[in-house]
Tab-separated table of C-alpha atoms in Angstrom:
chain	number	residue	atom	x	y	z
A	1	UNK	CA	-93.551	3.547	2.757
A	2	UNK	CA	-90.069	5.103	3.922
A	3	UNK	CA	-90.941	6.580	8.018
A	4	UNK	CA	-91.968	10.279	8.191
A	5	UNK	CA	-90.219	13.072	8.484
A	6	UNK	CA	-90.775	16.587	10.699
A	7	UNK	CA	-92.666	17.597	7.647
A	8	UNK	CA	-95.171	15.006	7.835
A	9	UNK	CA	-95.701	15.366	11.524
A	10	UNK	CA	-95.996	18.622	11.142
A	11	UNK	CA	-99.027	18.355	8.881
A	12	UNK	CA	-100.632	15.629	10.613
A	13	UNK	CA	-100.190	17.116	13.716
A	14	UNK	CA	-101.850	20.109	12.120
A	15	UNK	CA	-104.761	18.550	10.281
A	16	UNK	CA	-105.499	17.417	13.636
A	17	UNK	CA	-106.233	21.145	15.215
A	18	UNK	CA	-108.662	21.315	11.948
A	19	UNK	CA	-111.116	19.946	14.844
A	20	UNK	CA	-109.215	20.697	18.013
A	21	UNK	CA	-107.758	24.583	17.627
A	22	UNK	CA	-110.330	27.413	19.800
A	23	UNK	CA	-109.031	30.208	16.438
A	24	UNK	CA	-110.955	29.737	13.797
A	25	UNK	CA	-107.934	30.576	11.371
A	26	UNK	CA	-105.832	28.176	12.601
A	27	UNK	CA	-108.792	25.448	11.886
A	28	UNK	CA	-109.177	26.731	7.454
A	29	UNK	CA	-105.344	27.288	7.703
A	30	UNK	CA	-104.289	25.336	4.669
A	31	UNK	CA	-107.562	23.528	4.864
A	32	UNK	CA	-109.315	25.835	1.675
A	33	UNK	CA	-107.816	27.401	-1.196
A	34	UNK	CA	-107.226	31.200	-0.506
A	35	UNK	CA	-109.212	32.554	-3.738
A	36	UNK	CA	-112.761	30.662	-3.800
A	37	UNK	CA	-112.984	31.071	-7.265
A	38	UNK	CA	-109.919	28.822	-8.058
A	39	UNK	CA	-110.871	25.781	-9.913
A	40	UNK	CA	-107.087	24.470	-9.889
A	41	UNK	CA	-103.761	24.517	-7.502
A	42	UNK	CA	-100.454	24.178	-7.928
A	43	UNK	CA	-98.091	21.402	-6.817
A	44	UNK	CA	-95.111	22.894	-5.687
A	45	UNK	CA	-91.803	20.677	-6.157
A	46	UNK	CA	-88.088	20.628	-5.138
A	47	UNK	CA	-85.357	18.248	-6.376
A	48	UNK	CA	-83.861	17.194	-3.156
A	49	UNK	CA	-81.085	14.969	-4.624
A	50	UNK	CA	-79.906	13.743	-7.937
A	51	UNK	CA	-82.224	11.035	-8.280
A	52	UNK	CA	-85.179	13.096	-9.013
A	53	UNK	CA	-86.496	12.572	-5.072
A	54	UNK	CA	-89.322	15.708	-4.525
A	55	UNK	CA	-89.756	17.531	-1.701
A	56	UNK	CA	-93.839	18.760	-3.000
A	57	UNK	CA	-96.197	21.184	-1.230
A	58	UNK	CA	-99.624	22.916	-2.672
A	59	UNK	CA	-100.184	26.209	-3.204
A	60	UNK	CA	-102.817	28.594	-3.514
A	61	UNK	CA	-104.418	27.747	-0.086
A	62	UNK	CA	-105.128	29.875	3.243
A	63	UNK	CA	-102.445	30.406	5.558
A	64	UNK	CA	-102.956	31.647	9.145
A	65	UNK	CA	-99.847	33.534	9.899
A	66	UNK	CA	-100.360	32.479	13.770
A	67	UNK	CA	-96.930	31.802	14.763
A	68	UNK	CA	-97.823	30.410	18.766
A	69	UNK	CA	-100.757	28.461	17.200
A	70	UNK	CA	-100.064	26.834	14.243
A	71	UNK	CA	-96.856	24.340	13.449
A	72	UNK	CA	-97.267	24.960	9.185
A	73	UNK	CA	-97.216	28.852	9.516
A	74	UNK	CA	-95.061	29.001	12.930
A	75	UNK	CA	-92.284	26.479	11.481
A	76	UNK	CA	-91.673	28.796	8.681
A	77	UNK	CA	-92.500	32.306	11.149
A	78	UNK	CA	-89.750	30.983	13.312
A	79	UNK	CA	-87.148	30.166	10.225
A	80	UNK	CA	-87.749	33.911	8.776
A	81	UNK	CA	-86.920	35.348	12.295
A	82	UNK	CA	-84.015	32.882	12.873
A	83	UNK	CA	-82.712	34.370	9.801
A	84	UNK	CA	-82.746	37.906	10.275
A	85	UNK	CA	-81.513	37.795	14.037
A	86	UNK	CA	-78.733	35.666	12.897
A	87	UNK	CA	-77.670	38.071	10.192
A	88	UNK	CA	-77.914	40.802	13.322
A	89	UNK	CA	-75.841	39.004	15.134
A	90	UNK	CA	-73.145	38.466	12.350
A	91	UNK	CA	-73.352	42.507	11.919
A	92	UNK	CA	-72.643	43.099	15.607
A	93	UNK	CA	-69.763	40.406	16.098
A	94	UNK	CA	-68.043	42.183	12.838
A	95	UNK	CA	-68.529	45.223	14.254
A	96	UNK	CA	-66.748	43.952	17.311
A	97	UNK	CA	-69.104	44.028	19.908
A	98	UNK	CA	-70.722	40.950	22.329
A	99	UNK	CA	-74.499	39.283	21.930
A	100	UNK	CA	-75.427	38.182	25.632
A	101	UNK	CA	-78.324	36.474	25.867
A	102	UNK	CA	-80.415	36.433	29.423
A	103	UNK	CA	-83.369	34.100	30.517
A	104	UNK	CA	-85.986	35.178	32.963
A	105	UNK	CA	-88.637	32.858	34.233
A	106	UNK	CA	-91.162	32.522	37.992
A	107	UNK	CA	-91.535	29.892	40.076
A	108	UNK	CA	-95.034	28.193	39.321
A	109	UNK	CA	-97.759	25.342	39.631
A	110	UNK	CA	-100.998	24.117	38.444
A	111	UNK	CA	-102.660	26.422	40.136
A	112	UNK	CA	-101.225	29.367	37.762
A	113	UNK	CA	-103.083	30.150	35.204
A	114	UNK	CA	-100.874	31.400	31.554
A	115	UNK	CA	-102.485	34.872	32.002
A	116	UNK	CA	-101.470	35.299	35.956
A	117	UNK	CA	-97.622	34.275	34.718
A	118	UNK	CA	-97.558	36.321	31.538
A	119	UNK	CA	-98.888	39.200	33.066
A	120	UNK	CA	-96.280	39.051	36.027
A	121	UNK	CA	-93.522	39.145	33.797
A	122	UNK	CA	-94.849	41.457	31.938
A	123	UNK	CA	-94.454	43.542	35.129
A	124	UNK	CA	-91.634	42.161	35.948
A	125	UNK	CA	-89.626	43.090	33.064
A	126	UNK	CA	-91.335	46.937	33.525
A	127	UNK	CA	-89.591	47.072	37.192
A	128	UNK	CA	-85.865	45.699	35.228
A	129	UNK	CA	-85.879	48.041	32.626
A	130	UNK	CA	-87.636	51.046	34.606
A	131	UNK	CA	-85.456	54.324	36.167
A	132	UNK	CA	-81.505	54.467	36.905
A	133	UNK	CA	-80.850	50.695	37.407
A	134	UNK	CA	-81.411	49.797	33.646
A	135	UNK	CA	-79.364	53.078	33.037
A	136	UNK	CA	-76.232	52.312	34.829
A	137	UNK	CA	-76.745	48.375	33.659
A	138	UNK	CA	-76.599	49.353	30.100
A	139	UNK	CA	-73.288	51.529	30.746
A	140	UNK	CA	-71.749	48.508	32.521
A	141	UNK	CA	-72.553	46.481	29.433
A	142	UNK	CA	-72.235	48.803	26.940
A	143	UNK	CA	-76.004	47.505	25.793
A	144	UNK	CA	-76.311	49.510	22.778
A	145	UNK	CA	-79.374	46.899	21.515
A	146	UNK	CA	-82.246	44.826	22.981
A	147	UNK	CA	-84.544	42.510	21.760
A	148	UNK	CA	-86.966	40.161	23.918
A	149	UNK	CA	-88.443	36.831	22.793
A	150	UNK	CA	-91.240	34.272	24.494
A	151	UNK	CA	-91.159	30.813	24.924
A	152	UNK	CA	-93.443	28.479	26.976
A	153	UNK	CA	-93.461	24.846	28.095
A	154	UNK	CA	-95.971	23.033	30.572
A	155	UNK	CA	-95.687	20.347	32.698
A	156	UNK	CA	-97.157	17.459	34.477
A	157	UNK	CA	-96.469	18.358	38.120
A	158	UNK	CA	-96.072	22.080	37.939
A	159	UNK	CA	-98.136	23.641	34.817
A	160	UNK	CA	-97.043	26.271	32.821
A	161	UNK	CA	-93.786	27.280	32.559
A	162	UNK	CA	-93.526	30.902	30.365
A	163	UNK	CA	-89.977	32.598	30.053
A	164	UNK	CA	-88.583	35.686	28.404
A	165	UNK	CA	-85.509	35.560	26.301
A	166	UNK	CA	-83.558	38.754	26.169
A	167	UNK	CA	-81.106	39.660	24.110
A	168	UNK	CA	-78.217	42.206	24.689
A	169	UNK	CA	-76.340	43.418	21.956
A	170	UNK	CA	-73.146	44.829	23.679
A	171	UNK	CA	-70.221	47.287	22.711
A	172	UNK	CA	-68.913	49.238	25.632
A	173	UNK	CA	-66.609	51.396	23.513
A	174	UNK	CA	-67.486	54.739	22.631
A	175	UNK	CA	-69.484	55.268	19.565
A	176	UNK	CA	-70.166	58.348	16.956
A	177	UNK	CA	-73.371	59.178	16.490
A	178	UNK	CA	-75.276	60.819	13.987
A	179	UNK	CA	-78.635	62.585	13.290
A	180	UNK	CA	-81.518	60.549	11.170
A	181	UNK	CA	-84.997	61.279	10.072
A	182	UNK	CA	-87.492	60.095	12.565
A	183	UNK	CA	-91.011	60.195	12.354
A	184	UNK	CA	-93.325	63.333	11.314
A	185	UNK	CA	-91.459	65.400	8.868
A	186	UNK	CA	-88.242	67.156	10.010
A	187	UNK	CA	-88.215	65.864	13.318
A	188	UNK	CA	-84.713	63.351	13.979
A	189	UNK	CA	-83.126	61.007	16.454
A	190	UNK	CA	-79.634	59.827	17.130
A	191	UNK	CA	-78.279	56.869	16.012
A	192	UNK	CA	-75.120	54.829	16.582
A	193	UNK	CA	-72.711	55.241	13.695
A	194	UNK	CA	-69.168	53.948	14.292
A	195	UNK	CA	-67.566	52.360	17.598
A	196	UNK	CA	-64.017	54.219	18.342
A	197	UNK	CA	-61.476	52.032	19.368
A	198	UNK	CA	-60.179	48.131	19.509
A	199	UNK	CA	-63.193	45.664	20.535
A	200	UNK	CA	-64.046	45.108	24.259
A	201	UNK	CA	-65.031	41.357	24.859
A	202	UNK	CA	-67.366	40.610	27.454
A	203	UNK	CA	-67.260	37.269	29.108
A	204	UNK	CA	-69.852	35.171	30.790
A	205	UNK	CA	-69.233	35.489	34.340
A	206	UNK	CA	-69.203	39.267	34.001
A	207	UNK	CA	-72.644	39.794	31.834
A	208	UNK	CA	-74.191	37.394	35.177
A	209	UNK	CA	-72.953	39.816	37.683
A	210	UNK	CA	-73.959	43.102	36.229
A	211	UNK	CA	-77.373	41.102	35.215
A	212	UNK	CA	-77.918	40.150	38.922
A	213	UNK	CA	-78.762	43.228	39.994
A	214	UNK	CA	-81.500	43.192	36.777
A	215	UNK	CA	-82.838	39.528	38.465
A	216	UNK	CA	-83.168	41.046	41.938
A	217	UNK	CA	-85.700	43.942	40.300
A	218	UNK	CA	-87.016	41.031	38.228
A	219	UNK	CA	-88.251	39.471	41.421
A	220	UNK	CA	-89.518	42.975	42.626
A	221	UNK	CA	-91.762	42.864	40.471
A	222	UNK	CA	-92.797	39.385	40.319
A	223	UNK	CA	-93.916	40.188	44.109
A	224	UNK	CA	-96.565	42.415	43.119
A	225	UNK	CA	-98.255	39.772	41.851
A	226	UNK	CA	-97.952	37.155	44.540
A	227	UNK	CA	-94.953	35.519	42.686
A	228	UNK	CA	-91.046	34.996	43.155
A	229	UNK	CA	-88.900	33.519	41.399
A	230	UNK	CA	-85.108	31.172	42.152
A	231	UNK	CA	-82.192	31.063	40.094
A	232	UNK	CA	-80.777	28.122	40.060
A	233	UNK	CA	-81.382	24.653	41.576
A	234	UNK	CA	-79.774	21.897	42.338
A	235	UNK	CA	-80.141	18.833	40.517
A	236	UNK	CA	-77.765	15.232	41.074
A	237	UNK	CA	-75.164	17.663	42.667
A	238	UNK	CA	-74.888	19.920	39.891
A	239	UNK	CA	-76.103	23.414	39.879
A	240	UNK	CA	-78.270	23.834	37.384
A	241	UNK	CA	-79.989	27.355	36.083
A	242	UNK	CA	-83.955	27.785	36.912
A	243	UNK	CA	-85.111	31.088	36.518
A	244	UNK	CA	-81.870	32.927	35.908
A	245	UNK	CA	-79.613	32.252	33.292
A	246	UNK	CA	-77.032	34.410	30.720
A	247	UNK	CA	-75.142	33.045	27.430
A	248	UNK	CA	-72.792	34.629	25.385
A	249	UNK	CA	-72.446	34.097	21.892
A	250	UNK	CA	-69.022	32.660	21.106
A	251	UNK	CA	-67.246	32.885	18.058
A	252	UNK	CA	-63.720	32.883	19.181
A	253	UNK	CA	-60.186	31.391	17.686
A	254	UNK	CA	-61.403	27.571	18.799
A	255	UNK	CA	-64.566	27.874	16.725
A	256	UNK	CA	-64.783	26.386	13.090
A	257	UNK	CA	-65.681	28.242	9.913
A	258	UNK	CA	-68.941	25.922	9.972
A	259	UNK	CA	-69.346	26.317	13.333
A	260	UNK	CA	-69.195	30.420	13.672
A	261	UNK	CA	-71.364	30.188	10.423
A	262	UNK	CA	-73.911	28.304	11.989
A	263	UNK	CA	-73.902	29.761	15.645
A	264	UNK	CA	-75.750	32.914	15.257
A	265	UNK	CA	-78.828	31.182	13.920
A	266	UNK	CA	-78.666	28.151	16.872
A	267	UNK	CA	-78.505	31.198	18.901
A	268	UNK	CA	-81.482	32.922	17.275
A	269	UNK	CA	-83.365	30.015	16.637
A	270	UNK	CA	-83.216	29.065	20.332
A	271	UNK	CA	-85.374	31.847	21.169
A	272	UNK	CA	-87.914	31.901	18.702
A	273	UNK	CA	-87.910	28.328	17.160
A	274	UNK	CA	-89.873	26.984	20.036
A	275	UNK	CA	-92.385	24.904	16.708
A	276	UNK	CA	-88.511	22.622	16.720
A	277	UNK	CA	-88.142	22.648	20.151
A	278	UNK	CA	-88.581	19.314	22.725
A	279	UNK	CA	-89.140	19.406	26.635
A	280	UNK	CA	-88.305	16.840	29.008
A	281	UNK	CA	-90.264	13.781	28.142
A	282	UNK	CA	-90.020	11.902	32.327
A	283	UNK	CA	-92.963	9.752	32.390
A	284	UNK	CA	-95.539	11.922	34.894
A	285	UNK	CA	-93.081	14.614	34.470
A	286	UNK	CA	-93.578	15.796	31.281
A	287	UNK	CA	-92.167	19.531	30.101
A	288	UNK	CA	-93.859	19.983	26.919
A	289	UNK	CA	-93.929	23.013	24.542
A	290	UNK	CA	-96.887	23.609	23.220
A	291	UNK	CA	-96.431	22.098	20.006
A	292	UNK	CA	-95.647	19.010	21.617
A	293	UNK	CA	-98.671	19.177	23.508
A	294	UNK	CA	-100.722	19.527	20.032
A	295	UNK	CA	-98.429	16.213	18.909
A	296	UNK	CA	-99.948	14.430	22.129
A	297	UNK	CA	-103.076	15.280	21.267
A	298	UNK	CA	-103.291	14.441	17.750
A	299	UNK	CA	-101.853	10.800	18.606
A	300	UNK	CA	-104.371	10.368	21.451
A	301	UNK	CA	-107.375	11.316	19.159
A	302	UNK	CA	-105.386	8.515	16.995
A	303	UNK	CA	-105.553	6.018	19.239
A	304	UNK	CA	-108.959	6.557	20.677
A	305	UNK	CA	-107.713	8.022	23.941
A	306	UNK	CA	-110.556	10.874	24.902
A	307	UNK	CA	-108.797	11.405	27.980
A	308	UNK	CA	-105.776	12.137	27.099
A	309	UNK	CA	-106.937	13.977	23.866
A	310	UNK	CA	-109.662	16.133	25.874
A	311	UNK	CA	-107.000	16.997	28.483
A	312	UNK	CA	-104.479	18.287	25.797
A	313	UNK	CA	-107.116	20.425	24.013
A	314	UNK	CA	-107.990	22.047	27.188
A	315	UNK	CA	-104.380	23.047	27.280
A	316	UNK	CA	-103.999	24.460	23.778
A	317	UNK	CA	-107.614	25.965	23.962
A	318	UNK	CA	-105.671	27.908	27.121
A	319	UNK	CA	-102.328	28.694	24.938
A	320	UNK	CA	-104.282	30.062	21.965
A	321	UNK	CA	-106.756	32.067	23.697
A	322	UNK	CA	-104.488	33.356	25.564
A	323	UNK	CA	-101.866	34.089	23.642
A	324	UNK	CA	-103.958	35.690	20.760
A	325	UNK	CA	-106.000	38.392	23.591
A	326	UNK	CA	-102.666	38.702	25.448
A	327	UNK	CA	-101.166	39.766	22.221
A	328	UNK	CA	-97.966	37.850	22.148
A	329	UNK	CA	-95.075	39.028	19.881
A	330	UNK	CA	-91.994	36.668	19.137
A	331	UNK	CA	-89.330	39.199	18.466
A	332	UNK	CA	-90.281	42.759	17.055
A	333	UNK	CA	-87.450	45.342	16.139
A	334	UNK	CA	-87.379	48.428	17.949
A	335	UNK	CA	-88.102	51.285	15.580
A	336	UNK	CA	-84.672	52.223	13.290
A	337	UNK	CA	-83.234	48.943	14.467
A	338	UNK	CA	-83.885	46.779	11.360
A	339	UNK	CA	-82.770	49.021	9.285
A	340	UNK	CA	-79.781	50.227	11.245
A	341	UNK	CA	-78.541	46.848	11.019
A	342	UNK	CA	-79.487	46.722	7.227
A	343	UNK	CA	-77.062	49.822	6.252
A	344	UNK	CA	-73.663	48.363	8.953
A	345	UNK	CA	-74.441	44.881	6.533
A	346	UNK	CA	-74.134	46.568	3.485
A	347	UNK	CA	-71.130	48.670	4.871
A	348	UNK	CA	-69.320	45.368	5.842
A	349	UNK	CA	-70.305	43.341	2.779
A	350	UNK	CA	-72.518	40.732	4.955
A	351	UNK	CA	-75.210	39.180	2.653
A	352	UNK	CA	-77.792	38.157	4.070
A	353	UNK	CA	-81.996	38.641	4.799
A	354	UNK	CA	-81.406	41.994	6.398
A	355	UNK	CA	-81.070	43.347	2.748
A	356	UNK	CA	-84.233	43.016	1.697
A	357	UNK	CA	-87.490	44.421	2.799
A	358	UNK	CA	-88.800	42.982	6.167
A	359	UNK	CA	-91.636	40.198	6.054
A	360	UNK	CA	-94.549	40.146	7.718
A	361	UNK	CA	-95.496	36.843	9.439
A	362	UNK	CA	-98.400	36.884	6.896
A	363	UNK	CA	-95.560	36.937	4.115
A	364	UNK	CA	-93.375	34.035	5.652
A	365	UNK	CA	-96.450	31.991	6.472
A	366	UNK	CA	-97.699	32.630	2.260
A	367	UNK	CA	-94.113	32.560	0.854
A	368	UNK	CA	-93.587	29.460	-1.634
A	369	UNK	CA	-90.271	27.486	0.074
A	370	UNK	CA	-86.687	28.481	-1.298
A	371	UNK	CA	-85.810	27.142	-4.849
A	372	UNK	CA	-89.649	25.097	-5.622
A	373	UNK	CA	-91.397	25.196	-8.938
A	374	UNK	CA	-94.880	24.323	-9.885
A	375	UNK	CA	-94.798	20.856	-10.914
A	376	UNK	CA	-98.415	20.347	-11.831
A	377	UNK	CA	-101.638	21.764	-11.446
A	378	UNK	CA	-104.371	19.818	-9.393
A	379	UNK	CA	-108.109	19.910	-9.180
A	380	UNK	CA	-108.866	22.385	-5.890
A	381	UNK	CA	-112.222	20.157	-4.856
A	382	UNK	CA	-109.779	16.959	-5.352
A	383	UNK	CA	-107.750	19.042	-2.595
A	384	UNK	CA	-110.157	19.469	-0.003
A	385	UNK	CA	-112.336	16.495	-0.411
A	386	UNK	CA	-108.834	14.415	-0.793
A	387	UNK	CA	-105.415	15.473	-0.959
A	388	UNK	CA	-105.660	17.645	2.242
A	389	UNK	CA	-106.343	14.666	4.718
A	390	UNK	CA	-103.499	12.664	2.875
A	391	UNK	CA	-100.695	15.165	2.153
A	392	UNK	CA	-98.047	13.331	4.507
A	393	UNK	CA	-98.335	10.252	2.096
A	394	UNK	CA	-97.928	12.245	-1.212
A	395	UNK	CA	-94.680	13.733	0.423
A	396	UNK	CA	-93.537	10.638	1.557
A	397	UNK	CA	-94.073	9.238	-2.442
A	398	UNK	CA	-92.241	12.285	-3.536
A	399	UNK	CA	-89.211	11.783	-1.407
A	400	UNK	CA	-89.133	7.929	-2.325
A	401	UNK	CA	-89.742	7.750	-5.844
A	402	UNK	CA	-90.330	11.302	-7.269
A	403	UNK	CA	-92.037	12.505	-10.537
A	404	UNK	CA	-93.493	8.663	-11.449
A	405	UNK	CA	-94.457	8.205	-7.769
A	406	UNK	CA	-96.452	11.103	-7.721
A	407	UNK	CA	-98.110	10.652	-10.478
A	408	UNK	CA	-98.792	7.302	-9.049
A	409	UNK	CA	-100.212	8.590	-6.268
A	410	UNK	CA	-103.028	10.425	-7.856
A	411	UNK	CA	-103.740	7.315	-10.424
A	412	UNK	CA	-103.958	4.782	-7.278
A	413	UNK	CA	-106.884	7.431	-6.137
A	414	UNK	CA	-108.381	8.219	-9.321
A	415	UNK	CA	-107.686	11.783	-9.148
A	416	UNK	CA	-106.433	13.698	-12.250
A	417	UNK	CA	-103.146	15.925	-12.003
A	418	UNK	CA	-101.689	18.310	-15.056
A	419	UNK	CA	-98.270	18.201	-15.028
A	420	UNK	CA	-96.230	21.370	-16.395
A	421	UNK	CA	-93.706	21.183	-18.844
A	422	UNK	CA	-91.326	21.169	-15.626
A	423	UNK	CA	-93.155	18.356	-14.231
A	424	UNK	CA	-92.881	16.451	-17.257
A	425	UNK	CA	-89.123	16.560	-17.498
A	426	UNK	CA	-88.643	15.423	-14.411
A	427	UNK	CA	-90.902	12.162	-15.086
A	428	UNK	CA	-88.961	11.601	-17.555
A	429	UNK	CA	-85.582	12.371	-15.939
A	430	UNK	CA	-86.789	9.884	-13.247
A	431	UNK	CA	-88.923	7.365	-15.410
A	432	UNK	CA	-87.192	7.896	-18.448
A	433	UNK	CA	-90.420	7.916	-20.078
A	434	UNK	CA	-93.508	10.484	-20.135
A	435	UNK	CA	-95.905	10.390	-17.668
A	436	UNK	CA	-99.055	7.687	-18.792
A	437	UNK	CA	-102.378	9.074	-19.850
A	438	UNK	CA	-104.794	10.805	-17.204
A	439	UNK	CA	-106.891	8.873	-14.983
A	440	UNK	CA	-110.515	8.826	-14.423
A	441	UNK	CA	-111.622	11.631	-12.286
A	442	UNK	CA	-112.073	10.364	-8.424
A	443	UNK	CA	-115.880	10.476	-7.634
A	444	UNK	CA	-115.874	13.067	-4.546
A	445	UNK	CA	-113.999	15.996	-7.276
A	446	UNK	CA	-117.356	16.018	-8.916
């Protein structure tokens, strides 16, 4: 059996908060076929290389759409964002202006609770963006754009560690505008149309100064709450950034064609991907996201450890419930944006997700993956009695040995599959034979 891949950890990770997760949803998420009249699924399939290796999937089933909460649905939440902020950001460096990209945290402990820290930014982002400050910020910048994004980690020694991600799209150059339809009927609103004028770059060390007047406000409000905050530290001599830090995309004459094509989405996928993500692992100092946590806990209720496991589903109990009542959003679009960025792509020529109509993170979390087909059809009680608790291992067969391993799979548990006439050319592709004759049905489909 070849060693799992993200995939598979993903899934047995997440069969795990079947019996751990405090949201119901996230515990039938991909547990029970979606329409309870279904008698059959289908096995989804992707030729990964030319050797007939499958990349297979099932489905049909209930999805959760819980993008803090669940690895399946956030892994693919987090991709469908990545996507569109990339393309964003591809629209607004061909337009000629700057993506800056700030960090804002607190200083914390165990004591905290997620709630007390959440709300306290909350308040503390209120007091940066609030009066003439933010005003004569944006001018300085140019900031003609901004998005915010969460993330969260927790540690050993100081607990949990929430930060905001904000990003900054930047042009200070002077830009026509132009009336569009907003709201109610005849009512509009101005919109950017065209910058006037040769691009204005904006470098690192600048965007920090202009922003440190934003982090001193940021720390205003932090106080109301009984918080502050530090921006950087020092760590082996080096100074390194704590609760304060800026980025700015770069794209410039040093950067490859692979690496400019690839940047935006690090860039984007760095604030929203936290489901891919890693802490620092320090033994007794562990900074875990809180997927990692749910990977802790699924290989201590592996290995028999109730300690560890019941301590790590206090934590997640704390994440979920939290972040469900609290309402957390990873990345909404100011109203016009989306499609403001939709009509400058078509303009320039930029393909990409922007052109299509916007997901919702129930869409992402039900949409089949790029380029599968149904390969077979499978019994949906031999799913949930079976092929549910054991999916890992039927990837793993696909990846290894394809169609005939598959099929293999099901025979060596007595459970019938149906191939298509898809799935029976690439048997025989792989094989070069047809598939052999059905099985006897497995006892527990009955």
């Amino acid at each position: 059996m070849p060693p799992p891949d993200d995939a598979d950890v993903r899934w047995a990770v997440h069969r795990a908060m079947w019996t751990v997760s405090p949201l119901r949803k996230v515990r039938t998420c991909r547990r029970f076929r979606f329409d309870a009249q279904a008698e059959e699924l289908p096995l989804r399939g992707l030729e990964t290389d030319d050797r007939g290796s499958l990349d297979v999937g099932v489905g049909g089933l209930q999805t959760c759409a819980t993008w803090h909460s669940c690895l399946c649905c956030g892994a693919k939440i987090a991709v469908g964002r990545a996507r569109d902020l990339a393309h964003a950001f591809s629209v607004w460096e061909a337009l000629g202006g700057t993506v800056v990209l700030a960090t804002f945290s607190a200083r914390h402990h165990l004591g905290h609770s997620l709630r007390t820290l959440v709300q306290a930014q909350r308040t503390a982002w209120k007091h940066v963006t609030s009066d003439r400050p933010w005003r004569r910020l944006k001018e300085r910048l140019g900031v003609r754009f901004v998005l915010r994004a969460f993330e969260c980690t927790v540690g050993d020694e100081a607990g949990w560690h929430p930060h905001m991600h904000v990003f900054l799209l930047c042009d200070p150059r002077e830009w026509t505008t132009r009336k569009v339809p907003w709201g109610t009927e005849g009512r509009t609103r101005t919109a950017l149309d065209q910058p006037i004028g040769d691009p204005i770059g904006i470098t690192a060390p600048y965007a920090e100064t202009v922003l440190a007047e934003s982090w001193q406000r940021w720390c205003e409000g932090l106080a109301e709450h009984g918080l502050d905050a530090i921006s950087y530290i020092l760590r082996s001599g080096q100074q390194e950034s704590a609760g304060f830090d800026v980025k700015v995309m770069d794209t410039g004459p040093e950067t490859s064609n692979t690496d400019m094509a690839r940047y935006p989405f690090k860039m984007a996928l760095e604030a929203v991907g936290s489901v891919f993500k890693h802490g620092r692992d320090e033994p007794g100092r562990r900074h875990r996201t809180p997927v990692e946590v749910m990977e802790t806990c699924a290989v201590a209720i592996a290995e028999g450890d109730h300690q560890a496991a019941d301590a790590d589903a206090r934590l997640i109990s704390e994440w979920s419930r939290t972040a469900t009542e609290m309402r957390f959003r990873q990345c909404q679009w100011p109203p016009l944006m989306r499609g403001w960025f939709a009509e400058k792509a078509r303009e320039l020529g930029i393909p990409g997700p922007l052109l299509e109509d916007e997901a919702t993170e129930q869409e992402l979390a039900d949409a089949d993956d790029l380029g599968t087909e149904t390969i077979a059809y499978i019994s949906a009680a031999d799913y949930g009695n079976v092929v549910a608790y054991e999916l890992d291992t039927l990837k793993a067969a696909g990846r290894v040995g394809g169609m005939p391993a598959i099929v293999a799979w099901f025979d060596h548990r007595g459970l019938a599959i149906d191939l298509t006439d898809h799935g029976t050319r690439l048997h025989h592709k792989r094989a070069g034979a047809d598939p052999p004759s059905p099985p006897v049905p497995h006892p527990l489909a009955a």
